[in-house]
Amino acid sequence: MLRLLPSSPRLVASRSASRAAAFASLALPLAIGGVRAAGAQPAGAQAAAPADLIVTNGRIYTADDTRPLVEAFAVRGGRIVFTGSQREAAMLRGPSTQVVDVEGRTVIPGMVDAHAHFNNLAKKLRSVDLVGTKSYDEVIARVVERAKSTPKGSWIIGRGWDQNAWGNTNFPTHEALSAATPDHPVLLERIDGHAQLANATAMRVAGLTAAAKDPSGGKIMRDAKGQPTGVLIDRAENLVSGKVPEPTLDEWRSMHKDATRLMHRWGLTGMHDAGASRKMIELYEDMAQKNELDLRLYIMISDDSAALRHYFAMGPRSALHDGRVWVRAVKLYADGAMGSRGAALLEPYSDDPNNTGLLLSPATHIREVAEAGLKAGFQINTHAIGDRGNRVVLDAYEKALASVPRADHRFRVEHAQILHQDDIPRFAQLGVIPSMQASHQTSDMYWIGKRLGNTRLLGAYAWQSLLKSGVVIPNGSDFPVEEVNPLISFHASIARQDARNWPEGGWYAEQRMSREDALRSMTLWPAYAGFQEKDMGSITPGKYADFVVLSQDIMRVPVEMVLETRVEATWVGGKVVYSAGGR
């Protein structure tokens, strides 16, 4: 078990104490302002200032190639000051040093989700959870249960349905939902966030009728008579979602605190927020100023012309409020999602031969914003899932970079799920980063072949092909599309199997990552993708003391045991923010 070493040997936790009690003790220094460590520096120790914290007796994977595996590290002022042996670390022990003995456990750098949605996670925690539903009837039953405790006339919001997991994989229509919920407007978001289902009351509130036209980049699903079925795809979602009342700022603040606690529970010390409005960015900064944001938050500004003018005029800002907030990137959308057949393809869908998907933004817009971003010093990150969507983005970036040449721009393609073989080497050639989510592969593999056919699958979730071309792949979850737990993506990266270890040998197993690359994809590579590699991403002197204690060694246990791993403690800036037996 893990021990916090105090000034008196009598206070050292015994080996017979429970693991929960030991980790609860980790939170103690936060409450009482520190624990005095036994003894002073040994004779002959360097005359360096004592450390605030020493983590010792661990199997510590640093993600730093100069010293990849160490026994101990020391922290001062929230940053790593030493990595190496236990004996060396002990030389930095002073009368007030907090010493944590992890008793042989595995420690890794704080994990960072390189593509996720802070707002959507915050909202999902207070919405009807539809993840894992096996039928439309089960979806309706969960909504009806929520309706029992919701005042008549108030909106009911849900998220997580996926018709691909039902016996009938066609999109649902509103009639059964409307009959079951006549007194509430209901809006249910598909698991990928690229389609929604509205009941009749919600469509009536929004004024959505057969006369409504499909917006550019969106589609209203209709029945044989032209009436809306309730399903709205991509840009059409705004026709109803725009009528849902927004939470107050105080409600948002509370919701984001809940979301942050959940991230800590799973070992996340940072995230890249893939699209935030000016209102939300200002809220995040206010929370950070008030020490209410225990997270490294790399923000991508949503594609709003007024917000972009505002932030471009300010210029890129990094490590604001003690390294809590970065505002130096923009989020664009090229196409939709594969599950709703909105991802833009070069050839029609194999299971929908009259459909090649949707382009949500014209190529000219992506190029124009990219050029403006290059001039202002901002990174441009564009959602692209289909092979046509990815080509459109790469073409737009190439033209922008020819017009406004800039070294080390680190433009990104978010998702890069389906690539034509001709486009795989273009990422490295253009200096573009494919920001990918390994858990999407294991979620989609059951049905993606029906959408694409076998040939196009050779460019699907092509991690090893991209790595061999010379790029890095920052990994994420796209939560709340997938679960928050980053070890799901770690497992998918090295196995290309689901939690039941299916399929045997892995899905297109030649595209698997090594464990070393999988660890980098959740630590060092997200830092690089956010211009943060000098401050975070590895357990290296000079960097923030963000780290995670795990219950077992994910770098050595059999692949089928990886998902049994528990996060036992999460630290941000040398302070514990989660412990399995406490907070």
Short mmCIF file of C-alpha atoms in Angstrom, two decimals, residues 242-581:
data_model
loop_
_atom_site.label_atom_id
_atom_site.label_comp_id
_atom_site.label_asym_id
_atom_site.label_seq_id
_atom_site.Cartn_x
_atom_site.Cartn_y
_atom_site.Cartn_z
CA GLY A 242 -31.57 26.55 -30.03
CA LYS A 243 -34.86 26.62 -28.12
CA VAL A 244 -33.57 24.75 -25.07
CA PRO A 245 -33.04 27.13 -22.11
CA GLU A 246 -29.37 27.63 -21.17
CA PRO A 247 -28.18 26.95 -17.61
CA THR A 248 -27.23 30.00 -15.56
CA LEU A 249 -23.54 30.79 -15.08
CA ASP A 250 -23.71 29.50 -11.51
CA GLU A 251 -25.26 26.27 -12.78
CA TRP A 252 -22.54 25.98 -15.42
CA ARG A 253 -19.88 26.53 -12.78
CA SER A 254 -21.27 23.74 -10.60
CA MET A 255 -21.67 21.41 -13.58
CA HIS A 256 -18.08 21.94 -14.69
CA LYS A 257 -16.80 21.23 -11.19
CA ASP A 258 -18.66 17.92 -11.27
CA ALA A 259 -17.16 17.13 -14.67
CA THR A 260 -13.66 17.96 -13.42
CA ARG A 261 -14.05 15.63 -10.45
CA LEU A 262 -15.04 12.84 -12.80
CA MET A 263 -11.96 13.47 -14.93
CA HIS A 264 -9.73 13.29 -11.87
CA ARG A 265 -11.40 10.02 -10.91
CA TRP A 266 -10.09 8.53 -14.15
CA GLY A 267 -6.58 10.01 -13.97
CA LEU A 268 -7.02 12.99 -16.25
CA THR A 269 -5.06 16.09 -15.28
CA GLY A 270 -5.81 17.99 -18.46
CA MET A 271 -7.95 18.08 -21.57
CA HIS A 272 -8.20 19.82 -24.93
CA ASP A 273 -11.69 21.33 -25.12
CA ALA A 274 -12.77 20.91 -28.74
CA GLY A 275 -14.91 23.99 -29.19
CA ALA A 276 -15.80 26.62 -26.59
CA SER A 277 -17.79 29.84 -26.91
CA ARG A 278 -16.50 33.16 -25.65
CA LYS A 279 -19.01 32.95 -22.80
CA MET A 280 -17.61 29.59 -21.68
CA ILE A 281 -13.98 30.68 -22.10
CA GLU A 282 -14.63 33.65 -19.84
CA LEU A 283 -16.24 31.33 -17.30
CA TYR A 284 -13.22 29.00 -17.38
CA GLU A 285 -10.85 31.89 -16.84
CA ASP A 286 -12.95 33.16 -13.95
CA MET A 287 -12.93 29.69 -12.38
CA ALA A 288 -9.16 29.47 -12.82
CA GLN A 289 -8.63 32.91 -11.24
CA LYS A 290 -10.67 31.76 -8.24
CA ASN A 291 -8.74 28.46 -7.93
CA GLU A 292 -11.85 26.50 -8.94
CA LEU A 293 -10.28 24.76 -11.94
CA ASP A 294 -7.86 21.95 -10.99
CA LEU A 295 -7.21 21.12 -14.62
CA ARG A 296 -4.85 21.99 -17.48
CA LEU A 297 -7.42 23.24 -20.00
CA TYR A 298 -6.32 23.75 -23.61
CA ILE A 299 -9.17 25.57 -25.32
CA MET A 300 -10.18 25.54 -28.98
CA ILE A 301 -12.34 28.57 -29.78
CA SER A 302 -15.59 27.66 -31.55
CA ASP A 303 -16.05 28.82 -35.13
CA ASP A 304 -17.77 32.12 -34.43
CA SER A 305 -16.58 35.16 -36.38
CA ALA A 306 -17.07 37.65 -33.53
CA ALA A 307 -15.26 35.42 -31.03
CA LEU A 308 -12.40 34.80 -33.46
CA ARG A 309 -11.94 38.53 -34.08
CA HIS A 310 -11.86 39.10 -30.31
CA TYR A 311 -9.29 36.42 -29.53
CA PHE A 312 -7.15 36.97 -32.63
CA ALA A 313 -6.83 40.62 -31.56
CA MET A 314 -5.62 39.48 -28.12
CA GLY A 315 -3.14 37.02 -29.58
CA PRO A 316 -2.35 33.50 -28.35
CA ARG A 317 -2.26 33.16 -24.55
CA SER A 318 -0.66 30.26 -22.73
CA ALA A 319 -0.45 28.88 -19.18
CA LEU A 320 -2.80 31.51 -17.75
CA HIS A 321 -3.69 31.48 -14.04
CA ASP A 322 -0.88 29.23 -12.83
CA GLY A 323 -0.97 26.98 -15.87
CA ARG A 324 -4.68 26.32 -15.90
CA VAL A 325 -5.85 27.84 -19.20
CA TRP A 326 -4.48 28.07 -22.76
CA VAL A 327 -6.35 30.04 -25.46
CA ARG A 328 -4.47 29.66 -28.74
CA ALA A 329 -6.46 27.31 -30.99
CA VAL A 330 -9.60 27.30 -33.16
CA LYS A 331 -12.07 24.46 -33.79
CA LEU A 332 -13.64 24.08 -37.24
CA TYR A 333 -15.86 21.39 -38.75
CA ALA A 334 -15.41 19.87 -42.20
CA ASP A 335 -17.98 17.06 -42.08
CA GLY A 336 -20.30 15.05 -39.87
CA ALA A 337 -20.02 11.63 -38.23
CA MET A 338 -19.90 8.07 -39.54
CA GLY A 339 -22.68 6.70 -37.34
CA SER A 340 -25.23 9.16 -38.76
CA ARG A 341 -23.76 8.86 -42.30
CA GLY A 342 -22.76 12.50 -42.21
CA ALA A 343 -19.01 11.93 -42.65
CA ALA A 344 -18.04 13.15 -46.11
CA LEU A 345 -16.79 10.34 -48.38
CA LEU A 346 -15.07 10.35 -51.77
CA GLU A 347 -17.40 7.53 -52.88
CA PRO A 348 -20.93 6.76 -51.67
CA TYR A 349 -21.64 4.83 -48.49
CA SER A 350 -21.69 1.10 -49.14
CA ASP A 351 -25.00 0.82 -47.23
CA ASP A 352 -26.49 4.06 -48.63
CA PRO A 353 -25.45 4.33 -52.30
CA ASN A 354 -27.10 7.72 -52.87
CA ASN A 355 -25.27 9.39 -50.00
CA THR A 356 -21.70 10.69 -49.77
CA GLY A 357 -22.19 12.52 -46.46
CA LEU A 358 -22.20 16.21 -45.54
CA LEU A 359 -19.65 19.00 -45.73
CA LEU A 360 -20.43 21.31 -42.82
CA SER A 361 -18.04 24.05 -43.91
CA PRO A 362 -16.94 25.01 -47.42
CA ALA A 363 -13.26 24.53 -48.20
CA THR A 364 -12.91 28.28 -48.75
CA HIS A 365 -13.99 28.95 -45.17
CA ILE A 366 -11.48 26.51 -43.73
CA ARG A 367 -8.72 28.08 -45.83
CA GLU A 368 -9.69 31.64 -44.85
CA VAL A 369 -9.77 30.88 -41.14
CA ALA A 370 -6.49 28.98 -41.45
CA GLU A 371 -4.83 31.96 -43.11
CA ALA A 372 -6.18 34.32 -40.44
CA GLY A 373 -4.99 31.90 -37.74
CA LEU A 374 -1.51 31.74 -39.23
CA LYS A 375 -1.28 35.54 -39.23
CA ALA A 376 -2.52 35.77 -35.63
CA GLY A 377 -0.38 32.89 -34.33
CA PHE A 378 -3.29 30.52 -33.65
CA GLN A 379 -3.47 26.80 -34.25
CA ILE A 380 -6.34 25.55 -36.45
CA ASN A 381 -7.97 22.21 -35.57
CA THR A 382 -10.60 20.89 -37.96
CA HIS A 383 -13.00 18.00 -37.42
CA ALA A 384 -12.78 15.57 -40.34
CA ILE A 385 -13.92 11.94 -40.27
CA GLY A 386 -14.57 10.78 -43.84
CA ASP A 387 -11.88 10.47 -46.51
CA ARG A 388 -13.38 13.38 -48.47
CA GLY A 389 -13.61 15.49 -45.33
CA ASN A 390 -9.95 14.81 -44.55
CA ARG A 391 -8.85 15.62 -48.09
CA VAL A 392 -10.78 18.88 -48.07
CA VAL A 393 -9.03 19.91 -44.85
CA LEU A 394 -5.55 18.91 -46.01
CA ASP A 395 -6.08 20.77 -49.29
CA ALA A 396 -7.28 23.89 -47.46
CA TYR A 397 -4.34 23.76 -45.04
CA GLU A 398 -1.89 23.30 -47.91
CA LYS A 399 -3.23 26.37 -49.71
CA ALA A 400 -3.24 28.44 -46.50
CA LEU A 401 0.35 27.48 -45.70
CA ALA A 402 1.42 28.38 -49.25
CA SER A 403 -0.23 31.79 -48.81
CA VAL A 404 1.00 32.42 -45.25
CA PRO A 405 4.11 30.28 -44.69
CA ARG A 406 4.76 29.53 -41.04
CA ALA A 407 7.03 27.00 -39.40
CA ASP A 408 5.82 24.94 -36.46
CA HIS A 409 2.16 25.80 -36.94
CA ARG A 410 0.99 22.40 -35.58
CA PHE A 411 -2.35 22.51 -37.39
CA ARG A 412 -4.47 19.49 -36.53
CA VAL A 413 -7.12 17.28 -38.06
CA GLU A 414 -9.48 16.15 -35.32
CA HIS A 415 -10.45 12.47 -35.72
CA ALA A 416 -8.81 11.64 -39.10
CA GLN A 417 -10.72 8.38 -38.96
CA ILE A 418 -11.03 7.37 -42.61
CA LEU A 419 -8.13 8.27 -44.90
CA HIS A 420 -7.44 7.62 -48.56
CA GLN A 421 -4.03 5.98 -48.91
CA ASP A 422 -2.78 8.96 -50.95
CA ASP A 423 -3.49 11.31 -48.03
CA ILE A 424 -1.74 9.41 -45.23
CA PRO A 425 1.77 10.78 -46.03
CA ARG A 426 0.42 14.32 -46.45
CA PHE A 427 0.07 14.82 -42.69
CA ALA A 428 3.82 14.60 -42.16
CA GLN A 429 4.57 16.49 -45.36
CA LEU A 430 2.40 19.43 -44.26
CA GLY A 431 3.32 19.27 -40.56
CA VAL A 432 -0.30 18.45 -39.67
CA ILE A 433 -1.11 16.45 -36.52
CA PRO A 434 -3.78 13.72 -36.67
CA SER A 435 -5.61 14.00 -33.33
CA MET A 436 -7.35 10.65 -32.95
CA GLN A 437 -9.48 8.72 -30.47
CA ALA A 438 -8.57 5.05 -30.18
CA SER A 439 -11.83 4.17 -28.45
CA HIS A 440 -13.75 5.21 -31.59
CA GLN A 441 -12.17 2.26 -33.39
CA THR A 442 -13.38 -0.27 -30.85
CA SER A 443 -16.85 1.32 -30.77
CA ASP A 444 -17.22 1.47 -34.55
CA MET A 445 -15.61 -1.81 -35.64
CA TYR A 446 -18.84 -3.81 -35.35
CA TRP A 447 -20.61 -1.90 -38.13
CA ILE A 448 -18.07 0.29 -39.95
CA GLY A 449 -17.51 -2.39 -42.62
CA LYS A 450 -21.14 -2.07 -43.70
CA ARG A 451 -20.68 1.67 -44.14
CA LEU A 452 -17.40 1.51 -46.07
CA GLY A 453 -16.73 -1.94 -47.53
CA ASN A 454 -13.42 -3.75 -47.10
CA THR A 455 -11.14 -1.61 -49.29
CA ARG A 456 -11.72 1.66 -47.44
CA LEU A 457 -11.15 -0.07 -44.09
CA LEU A 458 -7.43 -0.22 -44.94
CA GLY A 459 -7.31 3.52 -44.23
CA ALA A 460 -9.56 3.37 -41.16
CA TYR A 461 -8.07 4.30 -37.79
CA ALA A 462 -4.67 3.85 -39.44
CA TRP A 463 -2.46 4.64 -36.45
CA GLN A 464 0.61 2.65 -37.38
CA SER A 465 0.56 3.87 -40.97
CA LEU A 466 0.49 7.45 -39.73
CA LEU A 467 3.17 6.90 -37.08
CA LYS A 468 5.48 5.35 -39.67
CA SER A 469 4.98 8.40 -41.89
CA GLY A 470 6.58 10.57 -39.19
CA VAL A 471 3.75 12.16 -37.20
CA VAL A 472 2.65 11.85 -33.57
CA ILE A 473 -0.91 10.95 -32.60
CA PRO A 474 -2.39 12.71 -29.57
CA ASN A 475 -5.06 10.40 -28.19
CA GLY A 476 -8.41 11.20 -26.67
CA SER A 477 -11.93 9.99 -26.08
CA ASP A 478 -14.18 12.69 -27.55
CA PHE A 479 -16.14 12.43 -24.30
CA PRO A 480 -19.02 12.30 -23.73
CA VAL A 481 -19.16 10.43 -27.06
CA GLU A 482 -17.00 7.76 -25.40
CA GLU A 483 -16.40 7.10 -21.71
CA VAL A 484 -14.10 9.46 -19.79
CA ASN A 485 -11.71 6.66 -18.73
CA PRO A 486 -8.51 7.20 -20.81
CA LEU A 487 -7.36 3.64 -20.18
CA ILE A 488 -10.08 2.51 -22.59
CA SER A 489 -8.18 4.29 -25.37
CA PHE A 490 -4.86 2.95 -24.05
CA HIS A 491 -6.23 -0.58 -24.28
CA ALA A 492 -7.73 0.02 -27.72
CA SER A 493 -4.42 1.46 -28.93
CA ILE A 494 -2.42 -1.64 -28.04
CA ALA A 495 -5.07 -4.32 -28.67
CA ARG A 496 -7.66 -3.00 -31.16
CA GLN A 497 -10.09 -5.13 -29.18
CA ASP A 498 -13.12 -4.37 -27.04
CA ALA A 499 -13.41 -5.01 -23.30
CA ARG A 500 -14.31 -8.65 -24.02
CA ASN A 501 -11.06 -9.05 -25.99
CA TRP A 502 -12.91 -9.30 -29.29
CA PRO A 503 -11.94 -9.88 -32.03
CA GLU A 504 -9.25 -12.44 -31.31
CA GLY A 505 -5.89 -11.01 -32.33
CA GLY A 506 -7.30 -7.51 -32.84
CA TRP A 507 -9.19 -5.66 -35.58
CA TYR A 508 -6.71 -4.90 -38.39
CA ALA A 509 -4.06 -5.62 -35.79
CA GLU A 510 -1.19 -4.34 -37.95
CA GLN A 511 -2.32 -0.83 -36.99
CA ARG A 512 -1.82 -1.35 -33.23
CA MET A 513 0.49 0.95 -31.24
CA SER A 514 3.26 -0.19 -28.95
CA ARG A 515 2.63 0.37 -25.25
CA GLU A 516 5.32 3.06 -25.22
CA ASP A 517 3.60 4.96 -28.03
CA ALA A 518 0.20 4.44 -26.42
CA LEU A 519 1.50 6.02 -23.21
CA ARG A 520 3.02 8.94 -25.14
CA SER A 521 -0.27 9.39 -27.00
CA MET A 522 -1.98 10.17 -23.68
CA THR A 523 0.78 12.26 -22.11
CA LEU A 524 3.62 13.73 -24.15
CA TRP A 525 1.95 13.87 -27.54
CA PRO A 526 -1.11 15.83 -26.33
CA ALA A 527 1.35 18.26 -24.74
CA TYR A 528 3.15 18.65 -28.06
CA ALA A 529 -0.18 19.06 -29.86
CA GLY A 530 -0.96 21.96 -27.49
CA PHE A 531 2.47 23.70 -27.54
CA GLN A 532 2.83 22.58 -23.92
CA GLU A 533 5.72 20.10 -24.11
CA LYS A 534 8.08 22.37 -22.15
CA ASP A 535 5.67 22.40 -19.21
CA MET A 536 3.86 19.07 -19.21
CA GLY A 537 3.52 15.64 -20.76
CA SER A 538 6.29 13.81 -18.90
CA ILE A 539 7.78 13.45 -15.44
CA THR A 540 10.77 15.63 -16.20
CA PRO A 541 12.56 18.29 -14.14
CA GLY A 542 11.06 21.68 -14.86
CA LYS A 543 7.61 20.42 -15.76
CA TYR A 544 4.38 20.57 -13.77
CA ALA A 545 4.08 17.84 -11.14
CA ASP A 546 1.00 16.22 -12.69
CA PHE A 547 0.95 12.46 -12.21
CA VAL A 548 -1.21 9.42 -11.58
CA VAL A 549 -0.78 6.39 -9.31
CA LEU A 550 -2.18 3.16 -10.79
CA SER A 551 -3.16 -0.12 -9.17
CA GLN A 552 -1.11 -2.18 -11.60
CA ASP A 553 1.56 -1.83 -14.28
CA ILE A 554 -0.20 -1.13 -17.58
CA MET A 555 3.14 -1.41 -19.38
CA ARG A 556 3.64 -5.04 -18.36
CA VAL A 557 0.37 -6.76 -17.40
CA PRO A 558 -1.29 -8.96 -20.03
CA VAL A 559 -3.35 -6.93 -22.47
CA GLU A 560 -6.58 -8.52 -21.29
CA MET A 561 -5.91 -7.18 -17.76
CA VAL A 562 -5.32 -3.54 -18.68
CA LEU A 563 -8.95 -2.52 -18.21
CA GLU A 564 -8.90 -3.91 -14.68
CA THR A 565 -6.50 -1.11 -13.72
CA ARG A 566 -7.77 1.40 -11.16
CA VAL A 567 -6.64 4.96 -10.66
CA GLU A 568 -5.62 5.18 -7.01
CA ALA A 569 -4.53 8.83 -6.89
CA THR A 570 -4.38 11.83 -9.22
CA TRP A 571 -2.12 14.83 -8.56
CA VAL A 572 -2.08 18.24 -10.26
CA GLY A 573 0.78 20.62 -9.57
CA GLY A 574 2.02 18.49 -6.69
CA LYS A 575 -1.39 18.52 -4.96
CA VAL A 576 -3.67 15.51 -4.66
CA VAL A 577 -7.02 16.09 -6.40
CA TYR A 578 -8.31 12.52 -6.21
CA SER A 579 -7.58 9.52 -4.01
CA ALA A 580 -9.39 6.22 -4.21
CA GLY A 581 -10.01 6.14 -0.47
#
